[in-house]
XYZ file of C-alpha atoms in Angstrom:
591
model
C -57.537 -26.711 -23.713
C -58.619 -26.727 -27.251
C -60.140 -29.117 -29.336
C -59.116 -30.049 -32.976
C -60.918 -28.810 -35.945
C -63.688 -31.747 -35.952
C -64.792 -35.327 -34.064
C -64.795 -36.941 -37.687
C -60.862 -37.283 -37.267
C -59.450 -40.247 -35.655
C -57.434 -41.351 -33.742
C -58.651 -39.009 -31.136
C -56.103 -36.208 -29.884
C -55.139 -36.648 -26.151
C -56.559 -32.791 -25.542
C -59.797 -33.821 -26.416
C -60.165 -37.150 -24.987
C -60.981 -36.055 -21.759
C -64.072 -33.960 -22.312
C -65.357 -36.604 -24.713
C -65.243 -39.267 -21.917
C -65.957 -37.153 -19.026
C -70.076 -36.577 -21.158
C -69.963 -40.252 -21.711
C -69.556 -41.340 -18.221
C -72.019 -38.479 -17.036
C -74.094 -39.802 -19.909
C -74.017 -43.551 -18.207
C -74.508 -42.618 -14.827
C -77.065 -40.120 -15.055
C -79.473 -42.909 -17.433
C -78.116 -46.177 -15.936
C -81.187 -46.485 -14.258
C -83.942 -46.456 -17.690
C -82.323 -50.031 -18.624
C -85.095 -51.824 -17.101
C -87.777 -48.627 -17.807
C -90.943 -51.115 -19.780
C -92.162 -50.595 -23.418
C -94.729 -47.510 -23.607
C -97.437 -46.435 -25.999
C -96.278 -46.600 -29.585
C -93.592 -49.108 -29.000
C -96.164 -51.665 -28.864
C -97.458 -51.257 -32.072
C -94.607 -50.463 -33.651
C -91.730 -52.767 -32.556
C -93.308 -55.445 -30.187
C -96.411 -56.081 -32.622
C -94.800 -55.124 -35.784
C -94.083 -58.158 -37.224
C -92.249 -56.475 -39.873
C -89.124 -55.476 -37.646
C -89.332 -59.084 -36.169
C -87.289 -60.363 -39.688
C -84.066 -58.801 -41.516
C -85.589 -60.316 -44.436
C -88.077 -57.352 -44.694
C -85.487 -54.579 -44.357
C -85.746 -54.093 -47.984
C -89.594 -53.198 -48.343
C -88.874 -50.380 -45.391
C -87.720 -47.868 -47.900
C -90.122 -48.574 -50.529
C -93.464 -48.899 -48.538
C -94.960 -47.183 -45.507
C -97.005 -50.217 -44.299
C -94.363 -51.823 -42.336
C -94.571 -48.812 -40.137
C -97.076 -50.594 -37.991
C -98.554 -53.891 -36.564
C -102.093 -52.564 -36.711
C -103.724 -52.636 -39.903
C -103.966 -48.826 -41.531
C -101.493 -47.605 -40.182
C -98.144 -46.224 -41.942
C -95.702 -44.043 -41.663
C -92.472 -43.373 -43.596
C -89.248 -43.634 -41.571
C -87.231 -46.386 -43.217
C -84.288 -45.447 -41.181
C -86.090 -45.895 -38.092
C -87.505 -49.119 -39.294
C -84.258 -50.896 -40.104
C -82.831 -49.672 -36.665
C -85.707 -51.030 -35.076
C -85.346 -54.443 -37.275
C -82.220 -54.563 -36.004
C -82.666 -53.927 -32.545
C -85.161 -56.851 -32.807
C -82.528 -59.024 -33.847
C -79.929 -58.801 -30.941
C -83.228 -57.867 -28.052
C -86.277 -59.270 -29.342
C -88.647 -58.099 -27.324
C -86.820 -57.224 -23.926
C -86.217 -53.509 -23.329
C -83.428 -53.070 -22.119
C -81.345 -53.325 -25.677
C -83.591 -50.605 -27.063
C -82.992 -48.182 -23.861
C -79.003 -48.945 -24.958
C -79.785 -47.701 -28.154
C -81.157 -44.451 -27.545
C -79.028 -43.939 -24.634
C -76.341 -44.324 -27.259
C -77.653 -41.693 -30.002
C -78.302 -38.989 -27.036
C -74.478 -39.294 -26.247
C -73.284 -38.621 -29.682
C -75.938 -36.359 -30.628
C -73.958 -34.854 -27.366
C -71.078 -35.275 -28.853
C -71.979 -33.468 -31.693
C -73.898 -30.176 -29.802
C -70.362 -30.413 -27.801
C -68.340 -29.732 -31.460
C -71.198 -27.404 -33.115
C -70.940 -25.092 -29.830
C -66.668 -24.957 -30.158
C -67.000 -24.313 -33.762
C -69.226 -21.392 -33.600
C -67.712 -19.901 -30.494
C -64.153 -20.581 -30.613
C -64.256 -21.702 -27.452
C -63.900 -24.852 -25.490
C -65.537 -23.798 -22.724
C -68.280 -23.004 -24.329
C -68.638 -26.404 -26.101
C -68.586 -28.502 -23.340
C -71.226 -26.774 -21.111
C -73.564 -26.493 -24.131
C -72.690 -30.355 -24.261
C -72.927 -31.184 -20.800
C -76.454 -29.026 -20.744
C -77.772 -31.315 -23.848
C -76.967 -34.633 -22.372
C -78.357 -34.383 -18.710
C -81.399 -31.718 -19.013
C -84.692 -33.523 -17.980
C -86.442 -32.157 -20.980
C -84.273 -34.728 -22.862
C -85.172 -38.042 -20.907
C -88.067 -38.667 -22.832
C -85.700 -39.667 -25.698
C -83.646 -42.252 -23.874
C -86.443 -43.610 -21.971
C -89.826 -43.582 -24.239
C -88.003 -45.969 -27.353
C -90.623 -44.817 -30.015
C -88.961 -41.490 -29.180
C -86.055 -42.119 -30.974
C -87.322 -40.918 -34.429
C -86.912 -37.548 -32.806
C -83.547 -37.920 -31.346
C -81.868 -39.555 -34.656
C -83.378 -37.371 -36.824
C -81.792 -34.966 -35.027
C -78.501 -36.619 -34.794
C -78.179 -36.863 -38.041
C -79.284 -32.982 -38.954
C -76.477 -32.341 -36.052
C -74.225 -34.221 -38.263
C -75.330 -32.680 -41.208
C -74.782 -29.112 -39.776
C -71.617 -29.969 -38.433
C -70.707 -31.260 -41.385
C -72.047 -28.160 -43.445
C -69.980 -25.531 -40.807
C -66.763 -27.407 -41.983
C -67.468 -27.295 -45.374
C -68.168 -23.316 -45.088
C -64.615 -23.201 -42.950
C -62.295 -25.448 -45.943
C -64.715 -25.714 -48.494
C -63.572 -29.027 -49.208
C -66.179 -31.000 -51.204
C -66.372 -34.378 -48.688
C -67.293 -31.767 -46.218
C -70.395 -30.820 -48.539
C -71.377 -34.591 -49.373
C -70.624 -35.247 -45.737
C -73.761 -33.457 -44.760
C -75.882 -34.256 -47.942
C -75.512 -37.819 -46.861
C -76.444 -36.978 -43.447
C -78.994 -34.710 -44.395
C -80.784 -37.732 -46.296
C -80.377 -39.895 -43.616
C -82.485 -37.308 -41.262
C -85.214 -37.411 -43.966
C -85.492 -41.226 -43.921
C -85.732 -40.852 -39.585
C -88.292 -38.170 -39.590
C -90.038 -35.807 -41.937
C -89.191 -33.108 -39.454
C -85.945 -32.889 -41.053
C -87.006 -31.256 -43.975
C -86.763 -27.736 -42.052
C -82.650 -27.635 -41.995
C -81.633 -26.441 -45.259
C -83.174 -23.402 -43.878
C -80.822 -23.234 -40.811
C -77.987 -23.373 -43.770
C -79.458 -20.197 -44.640
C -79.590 -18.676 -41.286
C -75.864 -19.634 -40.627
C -75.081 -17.937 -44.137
C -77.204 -14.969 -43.070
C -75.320 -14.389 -39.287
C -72.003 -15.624 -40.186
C -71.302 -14.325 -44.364
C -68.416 -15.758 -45.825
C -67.063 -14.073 -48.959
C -69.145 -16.564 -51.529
C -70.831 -15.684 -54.896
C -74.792 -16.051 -54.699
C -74.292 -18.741 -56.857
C -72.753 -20.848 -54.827
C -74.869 -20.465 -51.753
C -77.865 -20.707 -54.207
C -76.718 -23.641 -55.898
C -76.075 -25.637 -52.669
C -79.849 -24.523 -51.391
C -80.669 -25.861 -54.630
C -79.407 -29.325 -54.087
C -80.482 -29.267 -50.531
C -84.150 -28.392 -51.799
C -83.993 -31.292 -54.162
C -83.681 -33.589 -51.290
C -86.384 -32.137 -49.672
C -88.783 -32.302 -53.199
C -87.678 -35.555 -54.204
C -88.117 -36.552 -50.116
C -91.746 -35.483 -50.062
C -92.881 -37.102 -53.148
C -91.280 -40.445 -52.497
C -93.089 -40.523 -48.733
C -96.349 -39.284 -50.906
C -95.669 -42.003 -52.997
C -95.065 -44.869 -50.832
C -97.349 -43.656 -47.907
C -100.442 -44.958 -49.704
C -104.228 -43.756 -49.017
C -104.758 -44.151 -44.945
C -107.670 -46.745 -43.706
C -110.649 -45.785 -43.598
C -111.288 -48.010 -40.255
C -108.630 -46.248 -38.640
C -109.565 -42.424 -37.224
C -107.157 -39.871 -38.742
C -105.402 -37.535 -36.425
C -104.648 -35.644 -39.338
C -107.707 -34.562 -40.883
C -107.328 -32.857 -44.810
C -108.091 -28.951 -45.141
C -110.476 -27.554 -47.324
C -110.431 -23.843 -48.352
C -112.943 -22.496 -45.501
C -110.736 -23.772 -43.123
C -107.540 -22.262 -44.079
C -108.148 -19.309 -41.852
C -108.860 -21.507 -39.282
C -105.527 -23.294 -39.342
C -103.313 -20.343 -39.669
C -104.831 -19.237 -36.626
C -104.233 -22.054 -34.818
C -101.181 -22.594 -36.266
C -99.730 -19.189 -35.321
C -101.190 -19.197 -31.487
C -100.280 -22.467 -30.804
C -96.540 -21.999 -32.609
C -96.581 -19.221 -29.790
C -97.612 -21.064 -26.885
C -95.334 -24.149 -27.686
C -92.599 -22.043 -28.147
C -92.719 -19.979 -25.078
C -93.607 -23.199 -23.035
C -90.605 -25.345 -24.624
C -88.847 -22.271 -23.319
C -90.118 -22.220 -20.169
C -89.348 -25.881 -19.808
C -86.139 -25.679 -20.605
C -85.404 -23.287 -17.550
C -87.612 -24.401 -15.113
C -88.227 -28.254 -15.633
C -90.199 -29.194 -12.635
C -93.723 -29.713 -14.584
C -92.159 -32.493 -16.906
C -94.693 -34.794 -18.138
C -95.985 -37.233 -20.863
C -98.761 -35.589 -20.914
C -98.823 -31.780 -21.298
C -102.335 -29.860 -21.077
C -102.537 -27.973 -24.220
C -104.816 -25.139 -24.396
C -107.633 -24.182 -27.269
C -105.411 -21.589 -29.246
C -107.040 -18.272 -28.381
C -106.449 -14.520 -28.299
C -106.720 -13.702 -24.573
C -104.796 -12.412 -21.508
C -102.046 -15.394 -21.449
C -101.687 -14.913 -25.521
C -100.808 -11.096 -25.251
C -98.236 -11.712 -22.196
C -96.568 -14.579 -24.449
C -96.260 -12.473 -27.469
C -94.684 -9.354 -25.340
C -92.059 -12.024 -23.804
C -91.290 -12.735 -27.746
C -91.313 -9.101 -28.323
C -88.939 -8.750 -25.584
C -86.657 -11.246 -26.511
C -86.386 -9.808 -30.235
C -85.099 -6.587 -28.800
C -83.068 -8.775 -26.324
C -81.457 -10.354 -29.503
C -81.163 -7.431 -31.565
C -78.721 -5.677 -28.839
C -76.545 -8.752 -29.765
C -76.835 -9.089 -33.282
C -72.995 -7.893 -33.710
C -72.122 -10.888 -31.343
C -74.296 -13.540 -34.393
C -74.601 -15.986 -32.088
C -77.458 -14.592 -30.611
C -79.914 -14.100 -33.558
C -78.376 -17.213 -35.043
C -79.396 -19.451 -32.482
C -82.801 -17.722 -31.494
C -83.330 -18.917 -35.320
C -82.284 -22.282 -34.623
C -84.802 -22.316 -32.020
C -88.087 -21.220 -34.034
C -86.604 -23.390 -37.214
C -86.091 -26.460 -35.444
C -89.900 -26.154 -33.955
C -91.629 -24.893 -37.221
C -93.165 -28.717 -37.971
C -94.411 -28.628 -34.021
C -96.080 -25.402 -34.987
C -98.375 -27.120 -37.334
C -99.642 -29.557 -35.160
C -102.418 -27.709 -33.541
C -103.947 -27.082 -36.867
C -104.418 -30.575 -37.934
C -104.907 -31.961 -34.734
C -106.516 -31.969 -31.008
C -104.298 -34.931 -29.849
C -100.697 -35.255 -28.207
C -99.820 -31.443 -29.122
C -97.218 -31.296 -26.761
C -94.628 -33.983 -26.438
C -90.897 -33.231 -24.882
C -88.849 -34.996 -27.507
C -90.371 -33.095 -30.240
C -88.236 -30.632 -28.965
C -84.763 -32.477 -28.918
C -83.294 -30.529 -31.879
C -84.527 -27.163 -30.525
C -82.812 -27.811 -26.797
C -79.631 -28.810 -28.892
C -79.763 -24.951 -30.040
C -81.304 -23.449 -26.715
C -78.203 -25.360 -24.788
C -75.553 -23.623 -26.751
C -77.277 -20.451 -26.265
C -77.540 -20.346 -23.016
C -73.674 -22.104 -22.846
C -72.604 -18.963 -24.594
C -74.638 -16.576 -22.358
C -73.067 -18.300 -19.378
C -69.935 -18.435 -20.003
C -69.579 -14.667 -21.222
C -71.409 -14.085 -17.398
C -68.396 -16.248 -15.950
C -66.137 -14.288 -17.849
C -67.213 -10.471 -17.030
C -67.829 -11.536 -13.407
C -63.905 -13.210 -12.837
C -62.463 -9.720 -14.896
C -64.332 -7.831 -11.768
C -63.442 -10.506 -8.945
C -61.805 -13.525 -9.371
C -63.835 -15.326 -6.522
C -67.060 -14.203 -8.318
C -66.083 -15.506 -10.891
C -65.577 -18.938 -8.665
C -68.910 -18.636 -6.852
C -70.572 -18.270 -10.035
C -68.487 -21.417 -11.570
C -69.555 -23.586 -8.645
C -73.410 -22.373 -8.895
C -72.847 -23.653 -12.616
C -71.803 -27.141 -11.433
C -74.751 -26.928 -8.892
C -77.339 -26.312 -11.659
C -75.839 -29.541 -13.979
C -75.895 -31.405 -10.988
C -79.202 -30.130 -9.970
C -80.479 -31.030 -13.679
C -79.011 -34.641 -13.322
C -80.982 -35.766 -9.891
C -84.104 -34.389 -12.274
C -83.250 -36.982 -14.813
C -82.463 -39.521 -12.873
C -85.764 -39.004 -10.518
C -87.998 -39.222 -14.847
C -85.914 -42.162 -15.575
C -87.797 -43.718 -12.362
C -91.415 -42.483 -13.588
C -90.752 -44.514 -16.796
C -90.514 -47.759 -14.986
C -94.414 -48.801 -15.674
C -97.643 -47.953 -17.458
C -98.680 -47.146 -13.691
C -96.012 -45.450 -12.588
C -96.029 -43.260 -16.040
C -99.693 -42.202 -16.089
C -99.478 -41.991 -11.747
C -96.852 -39.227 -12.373
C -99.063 -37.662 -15.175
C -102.329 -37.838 -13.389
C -100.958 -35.961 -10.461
C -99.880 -33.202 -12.811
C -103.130 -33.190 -15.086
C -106.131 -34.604 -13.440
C -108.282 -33.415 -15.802
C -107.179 -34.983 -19.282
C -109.244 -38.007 -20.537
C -106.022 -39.450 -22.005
C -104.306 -39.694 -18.767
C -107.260 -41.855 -17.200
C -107.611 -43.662 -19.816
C -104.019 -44.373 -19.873
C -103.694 -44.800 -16.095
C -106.936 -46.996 -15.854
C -104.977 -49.669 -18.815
C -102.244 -49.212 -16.681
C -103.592 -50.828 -13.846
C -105.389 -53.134 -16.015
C -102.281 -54.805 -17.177
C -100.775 -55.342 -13.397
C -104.546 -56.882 -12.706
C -105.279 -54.374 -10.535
C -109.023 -54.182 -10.902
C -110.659 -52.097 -8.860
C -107.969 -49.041 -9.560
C -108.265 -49.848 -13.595
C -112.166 -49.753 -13.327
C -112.310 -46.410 -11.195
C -110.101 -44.302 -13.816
C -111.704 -46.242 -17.082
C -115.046 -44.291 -15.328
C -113.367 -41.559 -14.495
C -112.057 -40.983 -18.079
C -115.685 -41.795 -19.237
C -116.540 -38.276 -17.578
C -114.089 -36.558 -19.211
C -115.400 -36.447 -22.814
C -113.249 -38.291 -24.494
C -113.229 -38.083 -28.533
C -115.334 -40.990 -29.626
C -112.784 -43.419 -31.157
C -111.550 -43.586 -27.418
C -114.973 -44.683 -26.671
C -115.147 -48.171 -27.819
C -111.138 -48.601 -26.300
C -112.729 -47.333 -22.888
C -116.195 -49.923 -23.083
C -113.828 -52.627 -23.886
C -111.285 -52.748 -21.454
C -114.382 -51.797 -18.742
C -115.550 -55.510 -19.808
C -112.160 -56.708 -19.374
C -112.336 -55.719 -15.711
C -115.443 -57.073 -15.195
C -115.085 -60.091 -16.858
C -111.890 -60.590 -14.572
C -114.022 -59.423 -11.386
C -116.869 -62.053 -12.074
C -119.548 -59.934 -13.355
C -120.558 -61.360 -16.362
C -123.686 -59.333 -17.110
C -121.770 -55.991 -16.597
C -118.740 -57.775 -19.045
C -120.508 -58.958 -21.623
C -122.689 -55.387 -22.105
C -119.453 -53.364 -21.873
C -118.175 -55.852 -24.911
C -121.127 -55.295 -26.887
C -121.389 -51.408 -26.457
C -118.013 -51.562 -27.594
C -118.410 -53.537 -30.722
C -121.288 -51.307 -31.686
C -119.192 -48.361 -31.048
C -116.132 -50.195 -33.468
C -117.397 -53.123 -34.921
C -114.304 -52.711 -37.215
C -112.027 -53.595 -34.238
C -110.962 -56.823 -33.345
C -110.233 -56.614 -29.747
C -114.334 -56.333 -28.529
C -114.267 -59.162 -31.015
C -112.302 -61.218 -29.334
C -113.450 -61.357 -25.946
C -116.837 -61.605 -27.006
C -115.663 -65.109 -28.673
C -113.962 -66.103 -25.248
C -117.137 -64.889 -23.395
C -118.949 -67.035 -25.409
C -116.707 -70.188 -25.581
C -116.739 -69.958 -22.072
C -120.321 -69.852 -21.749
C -120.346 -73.194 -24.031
C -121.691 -71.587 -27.248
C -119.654 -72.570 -29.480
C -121.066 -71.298 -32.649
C -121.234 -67.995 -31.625
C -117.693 -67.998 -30.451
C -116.609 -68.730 -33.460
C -118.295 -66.215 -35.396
C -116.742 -63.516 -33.084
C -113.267 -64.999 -32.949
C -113.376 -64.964 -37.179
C -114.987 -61.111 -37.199
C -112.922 -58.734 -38.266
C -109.732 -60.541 -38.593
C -106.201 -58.944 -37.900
C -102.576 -60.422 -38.180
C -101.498 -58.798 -34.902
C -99.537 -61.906 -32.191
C -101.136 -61.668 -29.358
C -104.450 -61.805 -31.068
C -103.934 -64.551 -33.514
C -102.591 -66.314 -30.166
C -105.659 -66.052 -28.836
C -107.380 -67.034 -31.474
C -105.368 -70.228 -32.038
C -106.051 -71.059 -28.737
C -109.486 -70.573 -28.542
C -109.574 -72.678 -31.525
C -107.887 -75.311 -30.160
C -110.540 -75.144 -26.827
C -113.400 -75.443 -29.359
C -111.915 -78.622 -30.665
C -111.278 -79.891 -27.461
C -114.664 -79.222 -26.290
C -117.130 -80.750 -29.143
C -116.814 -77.580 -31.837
C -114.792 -79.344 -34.237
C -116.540 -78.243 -37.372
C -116.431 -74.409 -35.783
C -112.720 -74.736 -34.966
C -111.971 -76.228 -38.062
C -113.455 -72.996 -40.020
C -111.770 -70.529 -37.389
C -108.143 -71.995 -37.942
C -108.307 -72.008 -41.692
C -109.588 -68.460 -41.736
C -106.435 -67.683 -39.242
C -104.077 -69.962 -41.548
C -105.300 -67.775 -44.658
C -104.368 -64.295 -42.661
C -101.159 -65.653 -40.496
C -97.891 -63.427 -41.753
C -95.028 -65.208 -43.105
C -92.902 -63.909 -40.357
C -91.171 -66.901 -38.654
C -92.528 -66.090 -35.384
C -95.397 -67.278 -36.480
C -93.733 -70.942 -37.358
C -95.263 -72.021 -33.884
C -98.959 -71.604 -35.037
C -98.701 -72.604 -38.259
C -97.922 -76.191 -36.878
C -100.215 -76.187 -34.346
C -102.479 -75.536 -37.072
C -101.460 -78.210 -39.423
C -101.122 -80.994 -36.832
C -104.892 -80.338 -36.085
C -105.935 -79.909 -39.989
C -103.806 -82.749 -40.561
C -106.416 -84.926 -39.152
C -108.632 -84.428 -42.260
C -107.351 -85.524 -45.321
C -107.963 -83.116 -48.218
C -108.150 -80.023 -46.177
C -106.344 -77.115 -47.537
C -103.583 -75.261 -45.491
């Protein structure tokens, strides 16, 4: 069997067909079970909060302004491409989960798709192509993708630098300009997903490196050239529209100053070696998946010194090959693909390690180890035909094997609880996972379990924005479980961690409007005002107590202050009318 020159061609060519359905159905099976997996971690604030995706009407500001990135006030982010998808998405699911899960379910299988056609084109072979695809879609590293939505930023980026790259590999094959403009317009489209994408035009330059055609400098150059445009013109538009970052917000990514550039090439260089051997190690072995991955201070010691002999290993490993290219050129494709990860212990201490940061790297990694396979299968069946079959049928094992493993993460996705369970098993020790774990429980009103790990995660030393998150929710359980006195000192700790935050805020107001102080409620309940729904629902209905209950006056001033901050999204249509049938009531008033 051998497939046609690309996937862009339609209609599709019966000898083809097969292989193309046969990764979608093993694509459905082996996820059907993540379409009722809950909303996790960043999806809150950025698609079920975000009352900028809640609106088509906004899809033009996405590509002009990173403030839409978010719900929560100071925060932004530049991913217009992810925005509109996510605007979208709203659209047809609002906020039920299962339509997102569809949607990244559907960009892993043509991302697939594409890994399946890369892995043909630089082998020749057919064989080759769909193991490397079949590896791609069902390895457990990948689940994260399909089931964690905010996830998808990594896996379309990388679709679309797929895309680009398959589109560039034609163009080197014909050199027939749509090819070329093909994967420019791809290429941008990565940019606008993720700024990770910036790193491909230099695995153009590997491919040109491992696999020379007969071109003048000048026309390799000049197509770098364009590529690097993008890239310039990229960066300065997301400088651009990015903005300054709040101040009341904690930044992850602090700024460097010249003392500490020794400091972050260090980092950056031990922790690029540690991420890559255990993204690696991962890959082969992926029993310790997790959302939460322990990552180490970057050090020179004992584990250091082994990982950088495995690396010196593997370049001689490679270098035996280099006359095969595919080798080197995917080992390249490895450490390009992971270069922006690499950076990440240098300007931060938080979420290091995350699986789908990976996604484009496995793409490459799956095709390598396709190729290395396959050449096994081959040598062993010239020796013995039925080792040859034995070997064949331990290959189906292990993709098997690797879809039970996805299947079983799909599962651990189903809940907060179930999520941070899996993780705490795996990582007892990491603040992030109590934390996590402890909110978790919080949400299903268990309180005794969401008390015990919001202590527990106290004892961990947890960075000190955590702190007034931890004191907060601690009141929430207590205020829940009866104890009052324990509630409304948690509350207060916590707004004297944050008093910038609204959430301490607002159940201090509801601790005091149910205590009958009305005044005071009100003062909380207008303190540090933000537009998020669930918190200008409470508000609103506070409001609306304090009416009911003698605090007209106090109500009064809380719902115009809410009026004055409410967002023009429609979804807000329902409180703006409960707030003008009660300042209706007094002529004059302003709304």
């Amino acid at each position: 069997m051998r497939l046609p020159g690309n996937l862009f061609s339609f209609p599709l060519k019966p000898e083809h067909v097969s292989p193309v359905w046969a990764l979608f159905l093993a694509g459905v099976l082996v996820f059907s079970n993540t379409f009722d997996n809950a909303f996790h971690l960043d999806d809150f604030h950025t698609i079920v909060f975000n009352f900028h995706v809640h609106s088509l009407s906004e899809i033009g500001s996405f590509v002009i302004s990173g403030n839409s990135f978010s719900g929560t006030p100071g925060v932004s982010g530049y991913r217009p491409a992810i925005l509109i998808l996510n605007a979208l998405n709203y659209a047809i699911s609002g906020s039920s989960p299962a339509g997102y899960h569809l949607v990244n379910l559907a960009i892993h299988l043509i991302a697939s798709l594409l890994v399946y056609q890369i892995a043909f084109l630089l082998t020749d072979r057919a064989s080759i192509g769909l193991l490397a695809g079949s590896l791609f879609l069902i390895h457990p590293l990948n689940a994260e993708v399909v089931n964690y939505i905010s996830s998808r930023s990594s896996s379309l980026y990388a679709l679309f630098c797929l895309a680009s790259f398959l589109a560039f590999l034609h163009y080197r094959k014909e050199a027939r300009e749509k090819w070329l403009a093909l994967s420019l317009a791809a290429f941008i489209l990565a940019l606008l997903s993720k700024e990770a994408a910036i790193t491909l035009p230099l695995l153009f330059i590997a491919y040109d490196v491992f696999y020379p055609k007969k071109l003048k400098n000048v026309q390799k150059t000049g197509i770098y050239l364009v590529f690097l445009s993008l890239v310039i013109l990229f960066l300065s538009a997301r400088s651009h529209f990015m903005g300054s970052p709040s101040s009341a917000i904690p930044s992850l990514y602090p700024q460097i100053d010249e003392s500490g550039y020794s400091e972050f090439a260090k980092k950056t260089f031990l922790g690029g070696i540690y991420l890559s051997t255990h993204y690696l190690y991962l890959f082969l072995f992926p029993s310790s998946l997790t959302i939460d991955h322990p990552f180490p201070a970057p050090a020179f010691n004992l584990r250091t010194v082994c990982e950088l002999l495995f690396w010196l290993i593997a370049v001689f490993f490679v270098a035996a090959f280099r006359k095969q290219k595919t080798a080197p050129f995917l080992t390249s494709w490895f450490i390009i693909s992971l270069l922006p990860v690499f950076l990440l212990p240098g300007i931060t201490a938080l979420s290091i390690f995350q699986e789908n940061r990976a996604y484009l790297s496995i793409a490459g990694l799956s095709i390598f180890f396709a190729w290395i396979l396959i050449e096994v299968k081959n040598r062993l069946e010239e020796k013995s035909h039925l080792a040859g079959r034995l070997f064949l049928t331990c290959l189906f094992g292990l993709l098997i094997f690797f879809s039970v493993i996805s299947y079983l993460r799909n599962e651990v996705w189903k809940s907060d609880v179930t999520l941070w369970k899996d993780a705490y098993q795996k990582n007892p020790s990491s603040f992030i996972v109590s934390f996590s774990l402890g909110y978790g429980y919080l949400n299903e009103h268990q309180w005794d379990p969401a008390l015990y790990f919001f202590k527990h995660s106290l004892e961990l030393n947890p960075p000190g924005e955590y702190l007034y998150y931890i004191h907060n929710n601690m009141g929430a359980v207590y205020d829940h479980k009866g104890n009052r006195k324990e509630a409304f000192r948690e509350y207060q700790t916590a707004v004297r961690l944050s008093p910038h935050l609204p959430e301490a805020h607002i159940n201090l107001g509801l601790f005091y409007l149910n205590k009958g102080d009305i005044e005071k409620a009100g003062e909380e309940l207008g303190a540090e005002m933000d537009s998020e729904f669930g918190h200008m629902e409470q508000r609103v209905s506070a409001a609306l107590r304090m009416d009911r209950t003698g605090g007209s006056e106090a109500a009064e001033r809380l719902l115009l202050k809410i009026a004055d901050r409410l967002p023009s999204s429609s979804e807000y249509d329902g409180m703006r009318a409960l707030i003008r049938s009660r300042l209706k009531q007094n002529v004059g008033r302003p709304f």
